[in-house]
């Protein structure tokens, strides 16, 4: 399995390492031609404004949209989730618009802008998942095509799936628990 990790900015190395630990071939992606021959793509956390601008500059937006429309699996984490959303409040830059979700950036405010908590995520099994939130977004709205995979105890949706596109508000690549990446690789291999 060959999985690309968008490497323009942000926490891409940690995703590459998680994929390698799961014996997948992980390839950094900077240019549209590097999307060729991939079975899936991860868009990492980082700064969504920067990633959006760089994706436009590197002419990656439309090629990634075209792949997704043909059923190509994509995982977006944190800023990556923002890039996947169809709607983002107070965000004037381009997104891929591949998930029918409305996302709020920096949803936890300054006081608690980063925290870690155990979340229930039945798709990963019974054991709670240790989720790391760093200036994280939340999913404010999702339509019926979207399956919410995890919520915080206050009800905020923080992980979701639509077709073969998966998103999390937290950073699964920053823990040793590989279940989230394995879940995405299962989506990839079911292609
Ligand atoms: N707050 C960042 C943004 O809006 C996302 C933070 C992250 O990816 N850890 O892009």
PDB file of C-alpha atoms and ligand atoms in Angstrom, residues 45-49 77-79 82 105-106 134-137 171, ligand 1:
ATOM      1  CA  UNK A  45      -2.318  19.174  11.048  1.00  0.00           C
ATOM      2  CA  UNK A  46      -0.503  22.456  10.925  1.00  0.00           C
ATOM      3  CA  UNK A  47      -1.826  25.842   9.923  1.00  0.00           C
ATOM      4  CA  UNK A  48      -4.826  25.597   7.617  1.00  0.00           C
ATOM      5  CA  UNK A  49      -4.290  29.069   6.147  1.00  0.00           C
ATOM      6  CA  UNK A  77      -6.274  15.617  10.772  1.00  0.00           C
ATOM      7  CA  UNK A  78      -6.863  18.952  12.527  1.00  0.00           C
ATOM      8  CA  UNK A  79      -5.867  21.574   9.913  1.00  0.00           C
ATOM      9  CA  UNK A  82     -10.409  22.139   7.956  1.00  0.00           C
ATOM     10  CA  UNK A 105     -11.499  26.695  13.700  1.00  0.00           C
ATOM     11  CA  UNK A 106      -9.768  27.115  17.080  1.00  0.00           C
ATOM     12  CA  UNK A 134      -3.988  21.411  19.601  1.00  0.00           C
ATOM     13  CA  UNK A 135      -5.837  24.611  18.713  1.00  0.00           C
ATOM     14  CA  UNK A 136      -8.339  22.202  17.322  1.00  0.00           C
ATOM     15  CA  UNK A 137     -11.427  22.707  15.205  1.00  0.00           C
ATOM     16  CA  UNK A 171      -3.821  14.372  16.237  1.00  0.00           C
TER      17      UNK A 171
HETATM   18  N1  LIG B   1      -5.637  26.026  14.487  1.00  0.00           N
HETATM   19  C1  LIG B   1      -5.058  25.472  13.300  1.00  0.00           C
HETATM   20  C2  LIG B   1      -5.741  25.996  12.051  1.00  0.00           C
HETATM   21  O1  LIG B   1      -6.729  26.627  12.134  1.00  0.00           O
HETATM   22  C3  LIG B   1      -5.105  23.968  13.307  1.00  0.00           C
HETATM   23  C4  LIG B   1      -4.209  23.452  14.387  1.00  0.00           C
HETATM   24  C5  LIG B   1      -3.647  22.103  14.135  1.00  0.00           C
HETATM   25  O2  LIG B   1      -3.655  21.595  13.000  1.00  0.00           O
HETATM   26  N2  LIG B   1      -3.094  21.534  15.160  1.00  0.00           N
HETATM   27  O3  LIG B   1      -5.270  25.726  10.989  1.00  0.00           O
END
